[in-house]
XYZ file of C-alpha atoms in Angstrom:
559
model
C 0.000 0.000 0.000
C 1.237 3.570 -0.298
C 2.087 6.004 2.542
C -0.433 8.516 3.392
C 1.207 11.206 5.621
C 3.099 11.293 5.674
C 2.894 10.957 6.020
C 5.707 11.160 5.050
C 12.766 13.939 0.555
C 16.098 15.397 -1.653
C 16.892 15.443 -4.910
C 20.684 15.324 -6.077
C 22.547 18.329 -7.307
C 22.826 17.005 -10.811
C 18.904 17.183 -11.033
C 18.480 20.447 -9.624
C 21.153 22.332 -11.093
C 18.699 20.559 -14.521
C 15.644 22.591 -12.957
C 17.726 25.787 -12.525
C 18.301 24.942 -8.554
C 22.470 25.054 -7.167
C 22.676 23.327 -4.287
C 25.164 22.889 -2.101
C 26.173 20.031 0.672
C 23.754 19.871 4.030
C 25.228 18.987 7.213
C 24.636 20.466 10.075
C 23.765 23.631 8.259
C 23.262 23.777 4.437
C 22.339 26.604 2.011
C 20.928 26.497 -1.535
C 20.522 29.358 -4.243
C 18.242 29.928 -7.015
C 19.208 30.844 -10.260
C 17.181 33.133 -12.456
C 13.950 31.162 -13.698
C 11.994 33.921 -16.325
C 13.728 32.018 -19.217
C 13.434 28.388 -18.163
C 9.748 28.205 -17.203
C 7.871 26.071 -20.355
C 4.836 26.181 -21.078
C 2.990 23.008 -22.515
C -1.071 22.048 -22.117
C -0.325 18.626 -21.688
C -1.921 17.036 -18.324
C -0.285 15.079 -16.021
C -2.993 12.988 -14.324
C -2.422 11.486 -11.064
C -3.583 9.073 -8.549
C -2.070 8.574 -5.089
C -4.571 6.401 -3.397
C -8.067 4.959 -3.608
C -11.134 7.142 -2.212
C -14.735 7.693 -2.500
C -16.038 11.019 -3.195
C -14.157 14.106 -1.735
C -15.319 17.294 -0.091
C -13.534 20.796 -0.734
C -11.218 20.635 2.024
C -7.793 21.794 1.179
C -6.153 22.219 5.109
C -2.784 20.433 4.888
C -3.119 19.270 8.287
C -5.836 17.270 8.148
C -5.420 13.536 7.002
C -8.898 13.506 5.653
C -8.838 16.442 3.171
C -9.239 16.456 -0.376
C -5.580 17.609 -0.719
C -3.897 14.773 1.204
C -6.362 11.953 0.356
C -5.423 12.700 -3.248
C -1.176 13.553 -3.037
C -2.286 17.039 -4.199
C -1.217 19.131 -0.507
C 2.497 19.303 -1.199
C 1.769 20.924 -4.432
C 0.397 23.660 -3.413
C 1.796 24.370 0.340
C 5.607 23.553 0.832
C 7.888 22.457 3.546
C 11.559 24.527 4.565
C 13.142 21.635 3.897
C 12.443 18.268 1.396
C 14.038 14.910 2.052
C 14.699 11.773 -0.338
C 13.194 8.881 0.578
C 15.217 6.757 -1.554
C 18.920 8.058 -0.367
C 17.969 9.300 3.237
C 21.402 11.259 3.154
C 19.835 13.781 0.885
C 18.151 16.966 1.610
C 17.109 19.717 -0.540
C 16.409 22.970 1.240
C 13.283 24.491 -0.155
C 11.425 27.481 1.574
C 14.812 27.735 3.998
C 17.848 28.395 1.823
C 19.730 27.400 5.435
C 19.414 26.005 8.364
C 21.974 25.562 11.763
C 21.709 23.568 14.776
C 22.517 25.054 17.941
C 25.167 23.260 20.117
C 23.247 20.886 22.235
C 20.479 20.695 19.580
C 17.605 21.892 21.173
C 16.997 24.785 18.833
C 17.208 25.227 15.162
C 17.605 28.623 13.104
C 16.176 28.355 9.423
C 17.048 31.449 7.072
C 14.117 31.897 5.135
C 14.024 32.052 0.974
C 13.530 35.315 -0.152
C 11.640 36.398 -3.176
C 8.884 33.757 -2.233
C 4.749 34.918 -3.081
C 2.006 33.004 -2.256
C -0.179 32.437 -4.937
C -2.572 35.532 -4.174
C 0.960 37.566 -5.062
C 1.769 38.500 -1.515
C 5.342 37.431 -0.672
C 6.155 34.557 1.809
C 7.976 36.264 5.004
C 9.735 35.133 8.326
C 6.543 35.953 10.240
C 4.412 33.228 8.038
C 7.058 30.780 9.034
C 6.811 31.370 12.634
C 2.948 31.970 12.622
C 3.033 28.393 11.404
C 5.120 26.684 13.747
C 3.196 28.641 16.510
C -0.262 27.217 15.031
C 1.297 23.813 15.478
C 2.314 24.288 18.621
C -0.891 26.170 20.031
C -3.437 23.254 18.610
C -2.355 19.320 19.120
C -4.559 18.389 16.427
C -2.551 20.417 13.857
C 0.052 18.584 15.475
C 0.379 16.006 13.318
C 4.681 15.590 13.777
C 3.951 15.522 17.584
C 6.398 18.179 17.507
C 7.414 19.434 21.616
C 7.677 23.258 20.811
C 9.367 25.710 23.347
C 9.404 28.749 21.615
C 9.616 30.199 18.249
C 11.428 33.591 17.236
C 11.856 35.731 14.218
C 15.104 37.995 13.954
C 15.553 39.696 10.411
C 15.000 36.715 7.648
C 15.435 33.969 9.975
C 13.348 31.651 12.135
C 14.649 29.833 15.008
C 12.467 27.052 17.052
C 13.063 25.954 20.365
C 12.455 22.579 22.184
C 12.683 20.807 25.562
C 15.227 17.970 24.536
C 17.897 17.748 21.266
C 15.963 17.329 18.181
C 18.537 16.145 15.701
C 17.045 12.833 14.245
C 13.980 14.857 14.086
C 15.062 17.224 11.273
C 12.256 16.033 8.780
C 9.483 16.159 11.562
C 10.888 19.320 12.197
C 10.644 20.486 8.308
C 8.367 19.205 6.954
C 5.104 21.005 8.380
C 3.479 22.626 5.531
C 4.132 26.624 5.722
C 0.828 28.942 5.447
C -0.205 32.621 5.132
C -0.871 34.500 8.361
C -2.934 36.660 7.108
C -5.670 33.808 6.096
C -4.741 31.502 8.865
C -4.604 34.039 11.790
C -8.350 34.121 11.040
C -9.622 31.134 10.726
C -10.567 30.351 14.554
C -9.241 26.342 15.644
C -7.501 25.266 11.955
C -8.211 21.825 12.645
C -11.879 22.739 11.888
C -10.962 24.979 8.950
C -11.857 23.471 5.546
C -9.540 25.736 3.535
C -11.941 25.304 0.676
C -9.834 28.289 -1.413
C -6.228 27.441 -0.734
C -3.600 30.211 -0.628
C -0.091 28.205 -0.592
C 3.632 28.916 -2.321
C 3.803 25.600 -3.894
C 3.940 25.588 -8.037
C 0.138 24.916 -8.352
C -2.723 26.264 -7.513
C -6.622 24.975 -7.653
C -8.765 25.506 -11.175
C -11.946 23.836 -10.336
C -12.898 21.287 -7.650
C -16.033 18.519 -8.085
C -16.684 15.413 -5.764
C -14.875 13.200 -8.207
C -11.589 14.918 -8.317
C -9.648 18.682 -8.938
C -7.493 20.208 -11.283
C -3.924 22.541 -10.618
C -2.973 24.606 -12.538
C 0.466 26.387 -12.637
C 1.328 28.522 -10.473
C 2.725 31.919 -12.316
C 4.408 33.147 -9.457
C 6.485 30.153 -8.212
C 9.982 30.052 -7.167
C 11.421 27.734 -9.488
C 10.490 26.524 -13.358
C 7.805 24.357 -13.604
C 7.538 22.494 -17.102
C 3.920 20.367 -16.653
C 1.058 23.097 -16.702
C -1.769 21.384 -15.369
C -2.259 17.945 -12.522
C -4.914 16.054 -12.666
C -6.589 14.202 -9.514
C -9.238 12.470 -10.298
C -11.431 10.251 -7.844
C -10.558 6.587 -8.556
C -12.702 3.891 -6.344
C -10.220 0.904 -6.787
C -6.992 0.130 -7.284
C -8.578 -1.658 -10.444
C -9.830 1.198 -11.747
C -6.727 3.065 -11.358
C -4.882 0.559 -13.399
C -7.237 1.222 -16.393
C -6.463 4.882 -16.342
C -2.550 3.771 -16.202
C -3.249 1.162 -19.009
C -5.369 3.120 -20.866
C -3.448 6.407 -20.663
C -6.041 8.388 -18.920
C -3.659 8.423 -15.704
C 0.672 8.854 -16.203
C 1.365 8.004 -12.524
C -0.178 6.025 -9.875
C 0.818 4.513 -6.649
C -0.671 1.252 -6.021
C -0.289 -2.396 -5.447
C -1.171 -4.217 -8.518
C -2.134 -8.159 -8.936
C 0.081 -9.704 -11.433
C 2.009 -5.785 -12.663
C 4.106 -7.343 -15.234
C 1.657 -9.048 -16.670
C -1.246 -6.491 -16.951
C 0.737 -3.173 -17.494
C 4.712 -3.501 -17.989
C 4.735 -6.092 -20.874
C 1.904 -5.038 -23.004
C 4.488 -1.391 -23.458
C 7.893 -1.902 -21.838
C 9.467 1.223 -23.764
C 6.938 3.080 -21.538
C 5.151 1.029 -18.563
C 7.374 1.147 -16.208
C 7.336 0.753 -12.204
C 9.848 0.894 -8.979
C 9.204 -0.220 -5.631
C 11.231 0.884 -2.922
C 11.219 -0.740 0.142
C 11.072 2.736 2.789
C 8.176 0.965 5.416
C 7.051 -1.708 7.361
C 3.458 -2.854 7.428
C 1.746 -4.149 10.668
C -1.287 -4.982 11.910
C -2.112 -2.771 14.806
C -4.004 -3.655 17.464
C -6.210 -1.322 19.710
C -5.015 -1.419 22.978
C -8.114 -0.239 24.496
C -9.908 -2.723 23.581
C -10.708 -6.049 24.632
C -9.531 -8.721 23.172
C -6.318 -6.738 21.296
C -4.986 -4.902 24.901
C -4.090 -8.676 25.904
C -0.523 -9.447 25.595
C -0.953 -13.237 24.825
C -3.741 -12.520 22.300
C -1.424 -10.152 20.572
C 1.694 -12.874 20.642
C -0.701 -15.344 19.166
C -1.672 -13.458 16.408
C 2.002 -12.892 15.557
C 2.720 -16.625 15.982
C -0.179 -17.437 14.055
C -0.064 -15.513 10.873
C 2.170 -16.877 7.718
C 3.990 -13.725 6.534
C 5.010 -15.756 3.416
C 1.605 -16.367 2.384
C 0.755 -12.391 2.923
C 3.932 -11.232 0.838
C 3.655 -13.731 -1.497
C -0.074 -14.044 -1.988
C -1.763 -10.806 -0.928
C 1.022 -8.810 -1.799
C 1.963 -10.817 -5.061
C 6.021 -10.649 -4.058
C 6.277 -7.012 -4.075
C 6.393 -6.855 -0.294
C 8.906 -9.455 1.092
C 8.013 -10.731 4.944
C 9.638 -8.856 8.011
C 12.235 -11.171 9.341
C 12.756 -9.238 13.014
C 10.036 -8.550 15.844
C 11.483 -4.907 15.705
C 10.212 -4.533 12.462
C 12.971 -2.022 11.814
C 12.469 -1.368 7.897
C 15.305 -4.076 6.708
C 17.791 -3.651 4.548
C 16.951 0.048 4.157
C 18.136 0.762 8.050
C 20.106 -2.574 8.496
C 23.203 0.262 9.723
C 20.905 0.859 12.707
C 20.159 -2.707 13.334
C 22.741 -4.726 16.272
C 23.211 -7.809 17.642
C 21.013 -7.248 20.592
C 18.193 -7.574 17.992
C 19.428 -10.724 16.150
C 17.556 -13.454 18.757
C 14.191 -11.768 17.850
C 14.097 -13.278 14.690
C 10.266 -13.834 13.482
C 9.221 -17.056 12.006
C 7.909 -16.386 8.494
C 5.456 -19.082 8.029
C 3.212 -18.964 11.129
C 2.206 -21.685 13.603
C -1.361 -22.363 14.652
C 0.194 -25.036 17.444
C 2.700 -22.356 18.938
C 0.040 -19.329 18.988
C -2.414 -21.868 21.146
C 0.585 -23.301 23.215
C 0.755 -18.996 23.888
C -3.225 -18.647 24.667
C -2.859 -21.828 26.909
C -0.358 -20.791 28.902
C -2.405 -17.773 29.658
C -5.336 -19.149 30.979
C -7.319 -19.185 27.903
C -9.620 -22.320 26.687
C -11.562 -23.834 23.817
C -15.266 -23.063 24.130
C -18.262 -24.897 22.875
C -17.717 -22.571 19.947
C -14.534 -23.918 18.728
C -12.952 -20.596 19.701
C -10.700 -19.210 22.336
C -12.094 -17.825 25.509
C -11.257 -15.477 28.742
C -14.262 -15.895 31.872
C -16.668 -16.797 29.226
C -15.525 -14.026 26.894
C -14.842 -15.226 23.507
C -11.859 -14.164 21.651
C -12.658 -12.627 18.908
C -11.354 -9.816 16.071
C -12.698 -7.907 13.471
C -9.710 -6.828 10.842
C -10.546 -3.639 8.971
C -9.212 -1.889 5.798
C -10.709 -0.311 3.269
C -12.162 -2.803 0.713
C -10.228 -0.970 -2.382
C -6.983 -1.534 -0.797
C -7.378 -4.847 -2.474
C -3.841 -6.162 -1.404
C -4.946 -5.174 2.211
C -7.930 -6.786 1.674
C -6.502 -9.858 0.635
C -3.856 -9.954 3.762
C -6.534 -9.136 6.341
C -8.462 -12.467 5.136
C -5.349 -14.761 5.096
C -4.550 -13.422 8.604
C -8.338 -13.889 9.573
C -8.035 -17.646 7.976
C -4.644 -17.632 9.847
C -6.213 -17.298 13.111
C -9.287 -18.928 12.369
C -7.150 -22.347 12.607
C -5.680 -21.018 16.258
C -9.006 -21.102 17.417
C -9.441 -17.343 17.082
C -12.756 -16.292 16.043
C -11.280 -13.456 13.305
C -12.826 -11.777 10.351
C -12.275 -9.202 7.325
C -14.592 -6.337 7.331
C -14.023 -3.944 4.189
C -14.602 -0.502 4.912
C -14.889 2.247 2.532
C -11.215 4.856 2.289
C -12.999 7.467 4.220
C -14.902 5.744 6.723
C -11.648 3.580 7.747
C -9.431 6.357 8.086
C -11.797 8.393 10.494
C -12.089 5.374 12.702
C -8.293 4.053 12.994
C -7.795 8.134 13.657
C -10.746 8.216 16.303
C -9.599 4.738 17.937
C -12.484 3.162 16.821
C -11.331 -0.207 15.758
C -9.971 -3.568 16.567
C -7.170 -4.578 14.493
C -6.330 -3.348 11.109
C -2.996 -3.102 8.770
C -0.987 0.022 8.121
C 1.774 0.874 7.020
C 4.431 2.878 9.158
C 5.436 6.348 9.091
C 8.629 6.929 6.939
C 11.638 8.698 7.099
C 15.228 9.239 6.526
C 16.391 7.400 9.907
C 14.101 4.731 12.078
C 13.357 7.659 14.318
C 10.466 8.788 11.727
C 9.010 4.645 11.808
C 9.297 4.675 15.622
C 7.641 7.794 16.537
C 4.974 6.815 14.190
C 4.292 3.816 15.743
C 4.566 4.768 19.622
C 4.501 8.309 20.256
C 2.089 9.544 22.519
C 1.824 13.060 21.308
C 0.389 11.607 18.026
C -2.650 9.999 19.713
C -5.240 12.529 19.281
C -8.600 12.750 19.384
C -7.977 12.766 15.186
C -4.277 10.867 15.290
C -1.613 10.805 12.801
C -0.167 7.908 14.841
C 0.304 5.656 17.503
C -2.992 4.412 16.452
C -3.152 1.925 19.299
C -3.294 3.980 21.935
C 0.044 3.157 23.248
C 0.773 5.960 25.554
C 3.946 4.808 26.913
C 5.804 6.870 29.345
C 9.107 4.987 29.364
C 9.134 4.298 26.122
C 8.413 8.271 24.674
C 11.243 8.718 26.695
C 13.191 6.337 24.981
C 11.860 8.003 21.833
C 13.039 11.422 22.906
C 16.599 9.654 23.257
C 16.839 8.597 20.041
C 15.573 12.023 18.999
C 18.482 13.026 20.402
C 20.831 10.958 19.534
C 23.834 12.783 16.798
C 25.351 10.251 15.712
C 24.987 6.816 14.079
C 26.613 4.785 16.882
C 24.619 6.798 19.454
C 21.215 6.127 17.568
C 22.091 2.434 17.600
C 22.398 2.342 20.585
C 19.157 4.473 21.214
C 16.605 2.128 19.012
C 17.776 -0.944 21.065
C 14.943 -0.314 23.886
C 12.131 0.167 21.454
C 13.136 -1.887 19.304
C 13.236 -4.518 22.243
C 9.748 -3.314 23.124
C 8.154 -3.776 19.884
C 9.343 -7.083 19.272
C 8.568 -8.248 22.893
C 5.504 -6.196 23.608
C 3.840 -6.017 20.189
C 2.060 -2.715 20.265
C 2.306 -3.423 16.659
C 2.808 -6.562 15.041
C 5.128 -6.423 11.540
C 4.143 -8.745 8.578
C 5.980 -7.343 5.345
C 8.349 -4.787 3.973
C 6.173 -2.105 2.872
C 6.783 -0.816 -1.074
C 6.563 2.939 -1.693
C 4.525 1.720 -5.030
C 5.416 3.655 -8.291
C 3.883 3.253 -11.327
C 4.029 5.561 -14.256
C 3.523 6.241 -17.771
C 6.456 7.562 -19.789
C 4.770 8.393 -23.076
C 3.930 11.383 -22.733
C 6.733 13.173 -19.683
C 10.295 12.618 -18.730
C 12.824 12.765 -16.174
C 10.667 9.860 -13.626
C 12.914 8.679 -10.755
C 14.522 5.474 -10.951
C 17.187 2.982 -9.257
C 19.875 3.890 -11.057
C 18.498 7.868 -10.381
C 16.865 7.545 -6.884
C 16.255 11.758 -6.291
C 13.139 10.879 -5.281
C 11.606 8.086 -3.768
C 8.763 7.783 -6.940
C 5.489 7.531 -4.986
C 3.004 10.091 -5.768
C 2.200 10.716 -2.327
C 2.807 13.830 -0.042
C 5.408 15.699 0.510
C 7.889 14.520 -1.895
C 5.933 14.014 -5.277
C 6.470 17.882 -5.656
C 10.021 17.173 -5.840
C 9.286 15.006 -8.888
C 6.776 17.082 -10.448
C 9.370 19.801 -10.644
C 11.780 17.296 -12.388
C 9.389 16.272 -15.112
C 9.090 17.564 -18.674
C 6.845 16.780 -21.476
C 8.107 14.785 -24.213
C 9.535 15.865 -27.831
């Protein structure tokens, strides 16, 4: 499946010195210059039509907070409000400063100064300034459910063109949490009453696009005359698509360039029938659990949760629900493997999972805990039956297919289980309200573990409308042990950091790892150049939010 948030960035300095961009190395500060654009922009009435995830119909909601808006739903926020700062996914060693030309840690890094790009406008022509930035950071910190980084903000200060923000602890493997919340206008925003309610129906961002019409079943962008940099595809394209099906027949047909979805049987159905222009790349940047609410009964039981890990054959789910694409986790951690194998130790090694699933070992588990065999043929607790409902949306069709082998799974370990297929909407209000049982998701990703682990246990995320920790951890120790690794400055030091979560995760399972999520990328070359690839990774490829901006802006039209 594809990340939504984003959750959820650099491109190289080959490709942006091609889109008129000179950048130079980032460390611990970086800097980045533009170079005159009036020359470069192109113009060209070609359409670049994409698709980012299955939904149902959308309402005008544009706020780039908000999980559930139009903007995210669809991959369309990061095109029209922009980050200080985007990362690449692909090569997590890259970072391309974007509304910050700089940016400088202080010593013990808890506080960071970004110098702000000048010559910005947002797209009502009024220019981008200091005081936007730190309106921005201030919104986030004065309303948790704008919150979605779960950033911890002291204070935040403007002195001539830069911005500096302040926390409690060292920040520096948070740098992309840090960054990456979308920048808006004061003037609109300071306005607007509690943004998390605020529907932005009329959005007023910097990014290179800018909303032409809106209906229930999709939007159009048009360019943005007053951008910062060249942009050479005039108008995106977001159309509604129910199914990952259907999405595939815009891809096949044409109708759609670039999509972002697991597909039964790719080669098959859309690379060989036009290899010269069909063409996909799947980067492993996640891992997918199933996450159990811990509030509820039968899920907040520790044995329950070890026998559905015992139980469920990861083989069958990579191999059968995810057709290959997603290869099984092999470590309780479910640190995202090979991509952060430097991060991985030996203290991890004896947590090794068991791919293949046991029926016999997850009831030796529920035994051992008191729990017997009704006259139901399912496990009980004091006459309480143990039993799960598994939710995902019914379009996520390789979810869909996982959720029933893990329900079949646990169906022969005496665990009364079942899929229930939800629609896109409907699912995502409930695993942000809490108001679930179990369901798969993928994690939070990022250019260090950090980004996966906060994700998955941070407290600060678990909101009355969350952006993570899902299960309603709401660990103490272990947010402490997050704010260590946050932290943390060097690679030995972070190492060393992830070894107690890690150690919780696998032993605790407040989420239980099946496969090595994909960042799916599928596109259509006929008609636009200059896609990410392998052998060119300055992008991860996904048409999701943030980063799909950063490809956007490296795309041309053919001829």
């Amino acid at each position: 499946m594809k990340i939504l948030n984003n959750r959820r960035f650099r491109l190289s300095a080959a490709t942006l010195v091609a889109t008129g961009i000179t950048l130079s190395a980032c460390g611990a500060s970086s800097s980045i210059q533009t170079q005159s654009s009036t020359s470069s922009k192109t113009s060209t009435a070609q359409v670049l039509t994409m698709e980012s995830s299955p939904t149902n119909p959308i309402s005008r909601n544009f706020n780039p907070f908000l999980a559930t808006s139009a903007g995210q739903l669809l991959g369309a926020t990061s095109m029209i409000y922009e980050p200080l700062i985007q990362f690449d996914l692909a090569k997590p060693t890259v970072k391309y400063p974007w509304l910050a030309t700089s940016y400088k840690w202080n010593s013990n890094g808890t506080a960071i100064t970004f110098t702000i790009r000048k010559g910005v406008k947002w797209n009502n022509g009024s220019a981008l300034t200091p005081s936007d930035v730190a309106f921005t950071y201030e919104l986030v910190k004065k309303y948790p459910d704008i919150n979605t980084g779960g950033l911890s903000i002291n204070n935040v200060s403007v002195s001539g063109d830069t911005v500096t923000v302040t926390f409690p602890s060292p920040q520096y493997t948070n740098l992309q949490g840090i960054a990456n919340v979308p920048i808006v206008p004061k003037s609109i925003w300071s306005a607007v009453g509690d943004p998390g309610k605020y529907s932005d129906p009329n959005p007023v961002g910097t990014g290179p696009y800018k909303l032409a019409n809106f209906t229930p079943e999709g939007f159009t962008l048009t360019k943005n005359s007053l951008y910062w940099q060249p942009v050479h595809v005039s108008t995106l394209d977001f159309p509604v698509y129910s199914s990952n099906t259907t999405a595939l027949e815009a891809l096949d047909t044409g109708q759609a360039q670039w999509a972002g979805n697991f597909i039964t049987g790719l080669n098959k159905l859309f690379i060989n029938p036009n290899p010269a222009h069909h063409k996909a790349w799947f980067d492993p940047l996640n891992t997918v659990a199933l996450i159990p609410n811990l509030n509820q009964w039968p899920t907040n039981q520790l044995a329950v949760r070890r026998a559905i890990s015992d139980a469920i054959n990861r083989n069958a789910i990579s191999s059968q629900g995810e057709s290959g694409l997603e290869p099984p986790v092999t470590n309780g951690s479910g640190l995202v493997l090979p991509t952060f194998s430097a991060y991985s130790s030996s203290a991890l090694s004896k947590y090794a999972l068991s791919d293949s699933g046991s029926a016999s070992t997850a009831d030796a588990v529920l035994k051992s805990a008191g729990y017997t065999i009704g006259s139901n043929g399912y496990y009980q607790l004091h006459g309480k039956t143990v039993a799960l409902s598994i939710v995902d949306p019914s379009s996520y069709s390789d979810y869909a297919a996982d959720d029933e082998i893990v329900a079949q799974d646990l169906q022969k370990a005496h665990i009364d289980a079942k899929f229930v297929g939800m629609s896109v909407s409907a699912w995502s209000s409930d695993v942000a309200s809490g108001n679930f049982q179990l369901t798969e998701h993928w994690s939070a990703q990022g250019i260090s573990p950090y980004q996966q682990y906060e994700g998955w246990l941070a407290s600060s995320l678990a909101t009355t409308s969350a952006t993570g920790d899902y299960e309603r951890l709401k660990n103490a120790a272990i947010n402490a042990d997050l704010a260590n690794l946050a932290q943390a400055s060097t690679l030995a030091t972070q190492r060393t950091a992830l070894i107690p979560i890690a150690k919780y995760v696998a032993t605790n399972l407040p989420v239980i790892p099946t496969v090595y999520g994909a960042a799916f990328d599928e596109y259509n070359s006929t008609n636009f150049v200059g896609w990410p690839t392998p052998s060119n990774p300055y992008e991860s490829g996904q048409p999701d939010n943030p980063t799909n901006e950063v490809v956007v802006l490296h795309l041309r039209p053919r001829g």
